[in-house]
């Protein structure tokens, strides 16, 4: 599995919030076992999509110098399933700091219908220790449709 | 990719507890992008591992006649720096269960030290239409020979 769970970044305000989408397709590897007769996107992977969107929010506000790593989930509530063919609308909002951790509120909806609400926090790290910042900046341009072939 | 985040169940006791082993080899596909300069186990994978073993415990307790999905997790902690190559032990316990739902807790140990935990997993139950298939899955994947010599909660 290619562990990139945000397909597109649709809008953001530096340091404040970011919105994006994740498309669930029948070809996703994880659907084979989750579940064999009832394929739905695992809740942990929707959490990962929101964590990655927080990483992109940190990167967008720092010129690709920062990223975000999950350490704590206070509460995550699942209200319904995301099935193959669904487009999940993702939103994260920065919610301040506590005990040295950056806090976020995340939400996932499908067609405006609430599927997930989560409060989580973690560590903001130097992106260069984890990824090549230039490649990450290019990927961000792909996610925001700011690229051309030539 | 097989979306299974335990390698072997080493202990399971109906209505009470489960213990399993999980290794994180460098060959895991997700490590290529998490991250290219530092292969670290994503916290969400540990969330999935704890969810899977507690879910298996619930299903086993209800003799494979129930399936379950998570509706709520509270107070979950995961490490941000668990590196590829680690072997961990997954622990799950049922706090409460009846016909309609289960409440569980789980934690992860590495070399006897707790590195991740979740205080509360809430699983609403659904009727399982194919209990024999699930029992076979336990045999084939879980290294468990199902026994059904207990009263269903």
PDB file of C-alpha atoms in Angstrom:
ATOM      1  CA  UNK A   1       0.000   0.000   0.000  1.00  0.00           C
ATOM      2  CA  UNK A   2       1.227   3.449  -0.908  1.00  0.00           C
ATOM      3  CA  UNK A   3       0.818   5.204   2.405  1.00  0.00           C
ATOM      4  CA  UNK A   4      -0.493   8.501   1.067  1.00  0.00           C
ATOM      5  CA  UNK A   5      -4.036   8.942   2.301  1.00  0.00           C
ATOM      6  CA  UNK A   6      -4.827  12.452   1.092  1.00  0.00           C
ATOM      7  CA  UNK A   7      -5.683  12.641  -2.629  1.00  0.00           C
ATOM      8  CA  UNK A   8      -6.182  16.370  -2.909  1.00  0.00           C
ATOM      9  CA  UNK A   9      -5.859  19.492  -0.784  1.00  0.00           C
ATOM     10  CA  UNK A  10      -8.775  21.779  -1.592  1.00  0.00           C
ATOM     11  CA  UNK A  11      -8.199  24.784   0.682  1.00  0.00           C
ATOM     12  CA  UNK A  12      -6.179  25.948   3.646  1.00  0.00           C
ATOM     13  CA  UNK A  13      -5.379  28.877   5.874  1.00  0.00           C
ATOM     14  CA  UNK A  14      -1.808  28.734   7.166  1.00  0.00           C
ATOM     15  CA  UNK A  15      -1.608  27.683  10.798  1.00  0.00           C
ATOM     16  CA  UNK A  16      -5.396  27.538  11.076  1.00  0.00           C
ATOM     17  CA  UNK A  17      -7.105  24.841   9.022  1.00  0.00           C
ATOM     18  CA  UNK A  18      -6.925  22.689   5.916  1.00  0.00           C
ATOM     19  CA  UNK A  19      -9.449  20.776   3.834  1.00  0.00           C
ATOM     20  CA  UNK A  20      -8.847  17.896   1.477  1.00  0.00           C
ATOM     21  CA  UNK A  21     -10.356  14.738   0.050  1.00  0.00           C
ATOM     22  CA  UNK A  22      -9.670  11.020   0.078  1.00  0.00           C
ATOM     23  CA  UNK A  23     -11.348   8.848  -2.546  1.00  0.00           C
ATOM     24  CA  UNK A  24     -12.138   5.291  -1.494  1.00  0.00           C
ATOM     25  CA  UNK A  25     -11.733   2.884  -4.408  1.00  0.00           C
ATOM     26  CA  UNK A  26     -12.599  -0.801  -4.692  1.00  0.00           C
ATOM     27  CA  UNK A  27      -8.958  -1.473  -5.612  1.00  0.00           C
ATOM     28  CA  UNK A  28      -7.673  -0.394  -2.174  1.00  0.00           C
ATOM     29  CA  UNK A  29      -5.552  -3.196  -0.725  1.00  0.00           C
ATOM     30  CA  UNK A  30      -7.048  -2.870   2.721  1.00  0.00           C
ATOM     31  CA  UNK A  31     -10.573  -3.748   1.535  1.00  0.00           C
ATOM     32  CA  UNK A  32      -9.672  -7.406   0.961  1.00  0.00           C
ATOM     33  CA  UNK A  33      -9.638  -8.042   4.703  1.00  0.00           C
ATOM     34  CA  UNK A  34     -11.736  -5.094   5.841  1.00  0.00           C
ATOM     35  CA  UNK A  35     -14.103  -6.754   5.378  1.00  0.00           C
ATOM     36  CA  UNK A  36     -14.331  -9.665   2.911  1.00  0.00           C
ATOM     37  CA  UNK A  37     -18.122  -9.391   2.504  1.00  0.00           C
ATOM     38  CA  UNK A  38     -18.511  -5.767   3.524  1.00  0.00           C
ATOM     39  CA  UNK A  39     -15.699  -3.552   2.178  1.00  0.00           C
ATOM     40  CA  UNK A  40     -15.434  -0.312   4.182  1.00  0.00           C
ATOM     41  CA  UNK A  41     -12.495   2.021   4.736  1.00  0.00           C
ATOM     42  CA  UNK A  42     -10.914   1.161   8.114  1.00  0.00           C
ATOM     43  CA  UNK A  43     -11.458   3.826  10.763  1.00  0.00           C
ATOM     44  CA  UNK A  44      -7.731   3.803  11.531  1.00  0.00           C
ATOM     45  CA  UNK A  45      -7.008   4.781   7.920  1.00  0.00           C
ATOM     46  CA  UNK A  46      -9.469   7.711   8.079  1.00  0.00           C
ATOM     47  CA  UNK A  47      -7.605   8.782  11.231  1.00  0.00           C
ATOM     48  CA  UNK A  48      -4.316   8.460   9.283  1.00  0.00           C
ATOM     49  CA  UNK A  49      -5.746  10.621   6.463  1.00  0.00           C
ATOM     50  CA  UNK A  50      -6.572  13.353   8.999  1.00  0.00           C
ATOM     51  CA  UNK A  51      -3.125  13.025  10.623  1.00  0.00           C
ATOM     52  CA  UNK A  52      -1.480  13.364   7.199  1.00  0.00           C
ATOM     53  CA  UNK A  53      -3.632  16.413   6.435  1.00  0.00           C
ATOM     54  CA  UNK A  54      -2.310  17.934   9.689  1.00  0.00           C
ATOM     55  CA  UNK A  55       1.188  17.192   8.412  1.00  0.00           C
ATOM     56  CA  UNK A  56       0.362  19.082   5.213  1.00  0.00           C
ATOM     57  CA  UNK A  57      -1.037  21.986   7.274  1.00  0.00           C
ATOM     58  CA  UNK A  58       2.258  22.162   9.200  1.00  0.00           C
ATOM     59  CA  UNK A  59       4.240  21.913   5.950  1.00  0.00           C
ATOM     60  CA  UNK A  60       2.159  24.583   4.173  1.00  0.00           C
ATOM     61  CA  UNK A  61       2.691  27.034   7.024  1.00  0.00           C
ATOM     62  CA  UNK A  62       6.439  26.514   7.280  1.00  0.00           C
ATOM     63  CA  UNK A  63       7.703  26.424   3.694  1.00  0.00           C
ATOM     64  CA  UNK A  64       7.930  22.622   3.970  1.00  0.00           C
ATOM     65  CA  UNK A  65      10.177  22.710   7.038  1.00  0.00           C
ATOM     66  CA  UNK A  66       7.759  21.014   9.458  1.00  0.00           C
ATOM     67  CA  UNK A  67       5.642  17.882   9.662  1.00  0.00           C
ATOM     68  CA  UNK A  68       3.316  16.344  12.237  1.00  0.00           C
ATOM     69  CA  UNK A  69       3.469  12.974  14.026  1.00  0.00           C
ATOM     70  CA  UNK A  70       0.540  11.496  15.977  1.00  0.00           C
ATOM     71  CA  UNK A  71       1.024  10.746  19.694  1.00  0.00           C
ATOM     72  CA  UNK A  72      -2.399  10.953  21.308  1.00  0.00           C
ATOM     73  CA  UNK A  73      -6.073  10.596  20.436  1.00  0.00           C
ATOM     74  CA  UNK A  74      -8.342  11.995  23.122  1.00  0.00           C
ATOM     75  CA  UNK A  75     -11.544  10.837  21.479  1.00  0.00           C
ATOM     76  CA  UNK A  76     -12.468   9.499  18.079  1.00  0.00           C
ATOM     77  CA  UNK A  77     -16.103   8.864  17.234  1.00  0.00           C
ATOM     78  CA  UNK A  78     -17.267   6.910  14.205  1.00  0.00           C
ATOM     79  CA  UNK A  79     -20.760   7.733  13.002  1.00  0.00           C
ATOM     80  CA  UNK A  80     -20.909   5.711   9.797  1.00  0.00           C
ATOM     81  CA  UNK A  81     -18.986   3.881   7.087  1.00  0.00           C
ATOM     82  CA  UNK A  82     -17.088   5.098   4.028  1.00  0.00           C
ATOM     83  CA  UNK A  83     -17.618   2.629   1.203  1.00  0.00           C
ATOM     84  CA  UNK A  84     -15.843   2.131  -2.130  1.00  0.00           C
ATOM     85  CA  UNK A  85     -16.891   4.941  -4.459  1.00  0.00           C
ATOM     86  CA  UNK A  86     -17.235   7.441  -1.641  1.00  0.00           C
ATOM     87  CA  UNK A  87     -15.267  10.660  -1.575  1.00  0.00           C
ATOM     88  CA  UNK A  88     -14.328  11.512   1.998  1.00  0.00           C
ATOM     89  CA  UNK A  89     -14.135  15.229   2.756  1.00  0.00           C
ATOM     90  CA  UNK A  90     -11.409  15.809   5.333  1.00  0.00           C
ATOM     91  CA  UNK A  91     -10.960  18.860   7.545  1.00  0.00           C
ATOM     92  CA  UNK A  92      -8.449  19.628  10.300  1.00  0.00           C
ATOM     93  CA  UNK A  93      -8.252  22.702  12.505  1.00  0.00           C
ATOM     94  CA  UNK A  94      -5.344  23.666  14.721  1.00  0.00           C
ATOM     95  CA  UNK A  95      -6.525  23.726  18.344  1.00  0.00           C
ATOM     96  CA  UNK A  96      -3.535  25.148  20.187  1.00  0.00           C
ATOM     97  CA  UNK A  97      -0.850  23.449  22.242  1.00  0.00           C
ATOM     98  CA  UNK A  98      -0.905  21.434  25.417  1.00  0.00           C
ATOM     99  CA  UNK A  99       2.052  19.925  27.278  1.00  0.00           C
ATOM    100  CA  UNK A 100       4.324  20.568  24.301  1.00  0.00           C
ATOM    101  CA  UNK A 101       1.969  18.856  21.859  1.00  0.00           C
ATOM    102  CA  UNK A 102       0.122  20.465  18.972  1.00  0.00           C
ATOM    103  CA  UNK A 103      -3.590  19.743  19.109  1.00  0.00           C
ATOM    104  CA  UNK A 104      -5.995  19.313  16.209  1.00  0.00           C
ATOM    105  CA  UNK A 105      -9.690  18.796  15.672  1.00  0.00           C
ATOM    106  CA  UNK A 106     -10.471  16.590  12.697  1.00  0.00           C
ATOM    107  CA  UNK A 107     -13.657  15.730  10.853  1.00  0.00           C
ATOM    108  CA  UNK A 108     -14.504  13.424   7.969  1.00  0.00           C
ATOM    109  CA  UNK A 109     -17.764  13.571   6.021  1.00  0.00           C
ATOM    110  CA  UNK A 110     -19.174  11.915   2.891  1.00  0.00           C
ATOM    111  CA  UNK A 111     -21.560  14.071   0.860  1.00  0.00           C
ATOM    112  CA  UNK A 112     -21.778  16.351   3.895  1.00  0.00           C
ATOM    113  CA  UNK A 113     -22.823  13.486   6.195  1.00  0.00           C
ATOM    114  CA  UNK A 114     -20.692  13.150   9.324  1.00  0.00           C
ATOM    115  CA  UNK A 115     -18.588   9.978   9.511  1.00  0.00           C
ATOM    116  CA  UNK A 116     -15.747  10.736  11.929  1.00  0.00           C
ATOM    117  CA  UNK A 117     -14.969  13.372  14.579  1.00  0.00           C
ATOM    118  CA  UNK A 118     -11.649  13.295  16.403  1.00  0.00           C
ATOM    119  CA  UNK A 119      -9.482  15.299  18.800  1.00  0.00           C
ATOM    120  CA  UNK A 120      -5.819  14.370  18.522  1.00  0.00           C
ATOM    121  CA  UNK A 121      -2.378  15.753  19.291  1.00  0.00           C
ATOM    122  CA  UNK A 122       1.265  15.088  18.613  1.00  0.00           C
ATOM    123  CA  UNK A 123       4.704  16.327  17.852  1.00  0.00           C
ATOM    124  CA  UNK A 124       5.729  18.860  15.201  1.00  0.00           C
ATOM    125  CA  UNK A 125       9.073  17.733  13.755  1.00  0.00           C
ATOM    126  CA  UNK A 126      11.701  18.900  11.268  1.00  0.00           C
ATOM    127  CA  UNK A 127      10.508  17.554   7.917  1.00  0.00           C
ATOM    128  CA  UNK A 128      14.067  17.184   6.586  1.00  0.00           C
ATOM    129  CA  UNK A 129      14.734  14.392   9.104  1.00  0.00           C
ATOM    130  CA  UNK A 130      11.859  12.381   7.604  1.00  0.00           C
ATOM    131  CA  UNK A 131      11.441  13.321   3.935  1.00  0.00           C
ATOM    132  CA  UNK A 132      13.266  15.285   1.255  1.00  0.00           C
ATOM    133  CA  UNK A 133      11.642  18.751   1.649  1.00  0.00           C
ATOM    134  CA  UNK A 134      11.886  19.479  -2.089  1.00  0.00           C
ATOM    135  CA  UNK A 135      10.088  16.268  -3.005  1.00  0.00           C
ATOM    136  CA  UNK A 136       7.489  16.960  -0.356  1.00  0.00           C
ATOM    137  CA  UNK A 137       6.990  20.484  -1.748  1.00  0.00           C
ATOM    138  CA  UNK A 138       6.474  18.958  -5.199  1.00  0.00           C
ATOM    139  CA  UNK A 139       3.925  16.497  -3.810  1.00  0.00           C
ATOM    140  CA  UNK A 140       2.091  19.401  -2.184  1.00  0.00           C
ATOM    141  CA  UNK A 141       1.895  21.093  -5.579  1.00  0.00           C
ATOM    142  CA  UNK A 142       0.416  17.862  -6.983  1.00  0.00           C
ATOM    143  CA  UNK A 143      -2.135  17.767  -4.162  1.00  0.00           C
ATOM    144  CA  UNK A 144      -3.117  21.382  -4.798  1.00  0.00           C
ATOM    145  CA  UNK A 145      -3.142  20.935  -8.609  1.00  0.00           C
ATOM    146  CA  UNK A 146      -0.298  23.412  -9.019  1.00  0.00           C
ATOM    147  CA  UNK A 147       1.719  21.322 -11.511  1.00  0.00           C
ATOM    148  CA  UNK A 148       2.180  21.115 -15.267  1.00  0.00           C
ATOM    149  CA  UNK A 149       3.745  18.382 -17.371  1.00  0.00           C
ATOM    150  CA  UNK A 150       6.316  20.652 -19.018  1.00  0.00           C
TER     151      UNK A 150
ATOM    152  CA  UNK B   1      -1.221  -6.307   1.354  1.00  0.00           C
ATOM    153  CA  UNK B   2      -3.081  -8.235   3.998  1.00  0.00           C
ATOM    154  CA  UNK B   3      -4.685  -5.753   6.314  1.00  0.00           C
ATOM    155  CA  UNK B   4      -3.951  -7.845   9.410  1.00  0.00           C
ATOM    156  CA  UNK B   5      -1.901  -6.256  12.165  1.00  0.00           C
ATOM    157  CA  UNK B   6      -1.116  -9.203  14.398  1.00  0.00           C
ATOM    158  CA  UNK B   7       1.084 -12.119  13.369  1.00  0.00           C
ATOM    159  CA  UNK B   8       0.027 -14.754  15.896  1.00  0.00           C
ATOM    160  CA  UNK B   9      -2.390 -14.984  18.779  1.00  0.00           C
ATOM    161  CA  UNK B  10      -0.602 -16.585  21.733  1.00  0.00           C
ATOM    162  CA  UNK B  11      -3.367 -16.503  24.326  1.00  0.00           C
ATOM    163  CA  UNK B  12      -7.106 -15.979  24.207  1.00  0.00           C
ATOM    164  CA  UNK B  13      -9.621 -16.426  26.996  1.00  0.00           C
ATOM    165  CA  UNK B  14     -13.305 -15.967  26.258  1.00  0.00           C
ATOM    166  CA  UNK B  15     -14.829 -12.868  27.858  1.00  0.00           C
ATOM    167  CA  UNK B  16     -11.483 -11.812  29.342  1.00  0.00           C
ATOM    168  CA  UNK B  17      -8.255 -11.328  27.464  1.00  0.00           C
ATOM    169  CA  UNK B  18      -6.178 -11.785  24.337  1.00  0.00           C
ATOM    170  CA  UNK B  19      -2.438 -11.590  23.767  1.00  0.00           C
ATOM    171  CA  UNK B  20      -0.752 -11.535  20.352  1.00  0.00           C
ATOM    172  CA  UNK B  21       2.582 -10.877  18.707  1.00  0.00           C
ATOM    173  CA  UNK B  22       3.255  -8.402  15.906  1.00  0.00           C
ATOM    174  CA  UNK B  23       6.528  -7.799  14.127  1.00  0.00           C
ATOM    175  CA  UNK B  24       7.219  -4.765  11.967  1.00  0.00           C
ATOM    176  CA  UNK B  25       9.657  -5.774   9.215  1.00  0.00           C
ATOM    177  CA  UNK B  26      11.339  -3.152   7.093  1.00  0.00           C
ATOM    178  CA  UNK B  27       9.543  -4.691   4.101  1.00  0.00           C
ATOM    179  CA  UNK B  28       6.122  -3.342   5.209  1.00  0.00           C
ATOM    180  CA  UNK B  29       4.886  -1.383   2.187  1.00  0.00           C
ATOM    181  CA  UNK B  30       3.755   1.627   4.209  1.00  0.00           C
ATOM    182  CA  UNK B  31       7.304   2.297   5.438  1.00  0.00           C
ATOM    183  CA  UNK B  32       8.356   3.493   1.996  1.00  0.00           C
ATOM    184  CA  UNK B  33       6.362   6.685   2.494  1.00  0.00           C
ATOM    185  CA  UNK B  34       6.401   6.750   6.292  1.00  0.00           C
ATOM    186  CA  UNK B  35       9.027   7.971   5.926  1.00  0.00           C
ATOM    187  CA  UNK B  36      11.553   7.776   3.110  1.00  0.00           C
ATOM    188  CA  UNK B  37      14.340   9.070   5.395  1.00  0.00           C
ATOM    189  CA  UNK B  38      13.082   7.449   8.625  1.00  0.00           C
ATOM    190  CA  UNK B  39      11.037   4.235   8.537  1.00  0.00           C
ATOM    191  CA  UNK B  40       8.722   4.688  11.533  1.00  0.00           C
ATOM    192  CA  UNK B  41       5.622   2.682  12.388  1.00  0.00           C
ATOM    193  CA  UNK B  42       2.598   5.002  11.939  1.00  0.00           C
ATOM    194  CA  UNK B  43       0.584   5.483  15.115  1.00  0.00           C
ATOM    195  CA  UNK B  44      -2.546   4.659  13.127  1.00  0.00           C
ATOM    196  CA  UNK B  45      -1.173   1.164  12.450  1.00  0.00           C
ATOM    197  CA  UNK B  46      -0.901   0.580  16.214  1.00  0.00           C
ATOM    198  CA  UNK B  47      -4.481   1.878  16.539  1.00  0.00           C
ATOM    199  CA  UNK B  48      -5.522  -0.725  13.960  1.00  0.00           C
ATOM    200  CA  UNK B  49      -3.533  -3.496  15.690  1.00  0.00           C
ATOM    201  CA  UNK B  50      -5.178  -2.805  19.080  1.00  0.00           C
ATOM    202  CA  UNK B  51      -8.595  -2.570  17.381  1.00  0.00           C
ATOM    203  CA  UNK B  52      -8.115  -5.874  15.561  1.00  0.00           C
ATOM    204  CA  UNK B  53      -7.107  -7.959  18.569  1.00  0.00           C
ATOM    205  CA  UNK B  54      -9.864  -6.574  20.796  1.00  0.00           C
ATOM    206  CA  UNK B  55     -12.353  -7.092  17.949  1.00  0.00           C
ATOM    207  CA  UNK B  56     -11.190 -10.702  17.590  1.00  0.00           C
ATOM    208  CA  UNK B  57     -11.618 -11.219  21.339  1.00  0.00           C
ATOM    209  CA  UNK B  58     -15.205  -9.914  21.160  1.00  0.00           C
ATOM    210  CA  UNK B  59     -16.055 -12.140  18.192  1.00  0.00           C
ATOM    211  CA  UNK B  60     -14.439 -15.195  19.828  1.00  0.00           C
ATOM    212  CA  UNK B  61     -16.299 -14.522  23.088  1.00  0.00           C
ATOM    213  CA  UNK B  62     -19.572 -14.510  21.176  1.00  0.00           C
ATOM    214  CA  UNK B  63     -18.736 -17.778  19.373  1.00  0.00           C
ATOM    215  CA  UNK B  64     -18.363 -16.085  15.973  1.00  0.00           C
ATOM    216  CA  UNK B  65     -22.096 -15.337  15.867  1.00  0.00           C
ATOM    217  CA  UNK B  66     -21.404 -11.622  16.290  1.00  0.00           C
ATOM    218  CA  UNK B  67     -19.395  -9.221  14.188  1.00  0.00           C
ATOM    219  CA  UNK B  68     -18.397  -5.835  15.514  1.00  0.00           C
ATOM    220  CA  UNK B  69     -17.035  -2.465  14.403  1.00  0.00           C
ATOM    221  CA  UNK B  70     -15.595   0.382  16.422  1.00  0.00           C
ATOM    222  CA  UNK B  71     -17.777   3.361  17.254  1.00  0.00           C
ATOM    223  CA  UNK B  72     -15.574   5.122  19.843  1.00  0.00           C
ATOM    224  CA  UNK B  73     -11.987   5.189  21.143  1.00  0.00           C
ATOM    225  CA  UNK B  74     -10.921   7.213  24.209  1.00  0.00           C
ATOM    226  CA  UNK B  75      -7.536   8.205  25.626  1.00  0.00           C
ATOM    227  CA  UNK B  76      -5.253   6.530  23.164  1.00  0.00           C
ATOM    228  CA  UNK B  77      -1.468   7.008  23.251  1.00  0.00           C
ATOM    229  CA  UNK B  78       0.975   5.860  20.566  1.00  0.00           C
ATOM    230  CA  UNK B  79       4.728   6.396  20.152  1.00  0.00           C
ATOM    231  CA  UNK B  80       5.904   8.748  17.392  1.00  0.00           C
ATOM    232  CA  UNK B  81       9.282   7.025  17.118  1.00  0.00           C
ATOM    233  CA  UNK B  82       8.757   3.248  16.888  1.00  0.00           C
ATOM    234  CA  UNK B  83      11.247   2.073  14.293  1.00  0.00           C
ATOM    235  CA  UNK B  84      10.999  -0.749  11.763  1.00  0.00           C
ATOM    236  CA  UNK B  85      12.423  -4.013  13.101  1.00  0.00           C
ATOM    237  CA  UNK B  86      10.457  -3.841  16.345  1.00  0.00           C
ATOM    238  CA  UNK B  87       8.559  -6.810  17.764  1.00  0.00           C
ATOM    239  CA  UNK B  88       5.685  -5.973  20.089  1.00  0.00           C
ATOM    240  CA  UNK B  89       3.156  -7.817  22.199  1.00  0.00           C
ATOM    241  CA  UNK B  90      -0.466  -6.740  21.834  1.00  0.00           C
ATOM    242  CA  UNK B  91      -2.805  -7.059  24.826  1.00  0.00           C
ATOM    243  CA  UNK B  92      -6.572  -6.677  24.880  1.00  0.00           C
ATOM    244  CA  UNK B  93      -9.158  -7.086  27.612  1.00  0.00           C
ATOM    245  CA  UNK B  94     -12.944  -7.038  27.721  1.00  0.00           C
ATOM    246  CA  UNK B  95     -14.231  -4.642  30.363  1.00  0.00           C
ATOM    247  CA  UNK B  96     -17.915  -5.260  29.661  1.00  0.00           C
ATOM    248  CA  UNK B  97     -19.859  -7.193  27.064  1.00  0.00           C
ATOM    249  CA  UNK B  98     -23.437  -8.229  26.428  1.00  0.00           C
ATOM    250  CA  UNK B  99     -25.508  -9.177  23.390  1.00  0.00           C
ATOM    251  CA  UNK B 100     -25.550  -5.660  21.943  1.00  0.00           C
ATOM    252  CA  UNK B 101     -22.104  -4.148  22.542  1.00  0.00           C
ATOM    253  CA  UNK B 102     -18.656  -4.520  24.109  1.00  0.00           C
ATOM    254  CA  UNK B 103     -16.289  -2.180  25.920  1.00  0.00           C
ATOM    255  CA  UNK B 104     -12.588  -3.112  25.760  1.00  0.00           C
ATOM    256  CA  UNK B 105      -9.154  -1.762  26.594  1.00  0.00           C
ATOM    257  CA  UNK B 106      -5.820  -2.536  24.965  1.00  0.00           C
ATOM    258  CA  UNK B 107      -2.133  -1.851  25.226  1.00  0.00           C
ATOM    259  CA  UNK B 108       1.131  -2.623  23.444  1.00  0.00           C
ATOM    260  CA  UNK B 109       4.377  -3.726  25.091  1.00  0.00           C
ATOM    261  CA  UNK B 110       7.887  -3.805  23.742  1.00  0.00           C
ATOM    262  CA  UNK B 111      10.468  -5.704  25.837  1.00  0.00           C
ATOM    263  CA  UNK B 112       7.988  -5.654  28.720  1.00  0.00           C
ATOM    264  CA  UNK B 113       7.532  -1.870  28.578  1.00  0.00           C
ATOM    265  CA  UNK B 114       4.157  -0.350  27.702  1.00  0.00           C
ATOM    266  CA  UNK B 115       4.572   1.851  24.617  1.00  0.00           C
ATOM    267  CA  UNK B 116       0.953   2.379  23.518  1.00  0.00           C
ATOM    268  CA  UNK B 117      -2.464   2.074  25.103  1.00  0.00           C
ATOM    269  CA  UNK B 118      -6.138   2.852  24.697  1.00  0.00           C
ATOM    270  CA  UNK B 119      -8.470   3.149  27.650  1.00  0.00           C
ATOM    271  CA  UNK B 120     -11.695   2.412  25.846  1.00  0.00           C
ATOM    272  CA  UNK B 121     -12.802   0.801  22.607  1.00  0.00           C
ATOM    273  CA  UNK B 122     -16.569   0.615  22.129  1.00  0.00           C
ATOM    274  CA  UNK B 123     -17.843  -2.038  19.713  1.00  0.00           C
ATOM    275  CA  UNK B 124     -21.528  -2.212  18.747  1.00  0.00           C
ATOM    276  CA  UNK B 125     -22.416  -5.775  17.691  1.00  0.00           C
ATOM    277  CA  UNK B 126     -24.030  -7.035  14.502  1.00  0.00           C
ATOM    278  CA  UNK B 127     -25.339 -10.488  13.757  1.00  0.00           C
ATOM    279  CA  UNK B 128     -22.724 -12.496  11.855  1.00  0.00           C
ATOM    280  CA  UNK B 129     -24.290 -14.216   8.844  1.00  0.00           C
ATOM    281  CA  UNK B 130     -21.423 -16.635   8.246  1.00  0.00           C
ATOM    282  CA  UNK B 131     -20.113 -17.839  11.639  1.00  0.00           C
ATOM    283  CA  UNK B 132     -18.478 -20.953  10.174  1.00  0.00           C
ATOM    284  CA  UNK B 133     -16.390 -18.791   7.798  1.00  0.00           C
ATOM    285  CA  UNK B 134     -15.250 -16.676  10.727  1.00  0.00           C
ATOM    286  CA  UNK B 135     -14.339 -19.781  12.748  1.00  0.00           C
ATOM    287  CA  UNK B 136     -12.284 -21.015   9.783  1.00  0.00           C
ATOM    288  CA  UNK B 137     -10.544 -17.647   9.665  1.00  0.00           C
ATOM    289  CA  UNK B 138      -9.579 -18.076  13.323  1.00  0.00           C
ATOM    290  CA  UNK B 139      -8.101 -21.485  12.509  1.00  0.00           C
ATOM    291  CA  UNK B 140      -6.268 -20.381   9.373  1.00  0.00           C
ATOM    292  CA  UNK B 141      -5.020 -16.929  10.337  1.00  0.00           C
ATOM    293  CA  UNK B 142      -5.185 -16.757  14.123  1.00  0.00           C
ATOM    294  CA  UNK B 143      -3.519 -20.059  15.055  1.00  0.00           C
ATOM    295  CA  UNK B 144      -6.585 -20.760  17.188  1.00  0.00           C
ATOM    296  CA  UNK B 145      -8.721 -23.877  17.287  1.00  0.00           C
ATOM    297  CA  UNK B 146     -12.114 -22.453  18.249  1.00  0.00           C
ATOM    298  CA  UNK B 147     -13.825 -24.063  21.229  1.00  0.00           C
ATOM    299  CA  UNK B 148     -17.324 -23.148  22.184  1.00  0.00           C
ATOM    300  CA  UNK B 149     -17.659 -24.636  25.666  1.00  0.00           C
ATOM    301  CA  UNK B 150     -18.728 -21.453  27.424  1.00  0.00           C
ATOM    302  CA  UNK B 151     -21.981 -19.530  27.859  1.00  0.00           C
ATOM    303  CA  UNK B 152     -22.369 -16.604  25.455  1.00  0.00           C
ATOM    304  CA  UNK B 153     -22.672 -13.318  27.423  1.00  0.00           C
TER     305      UNK B 153
END
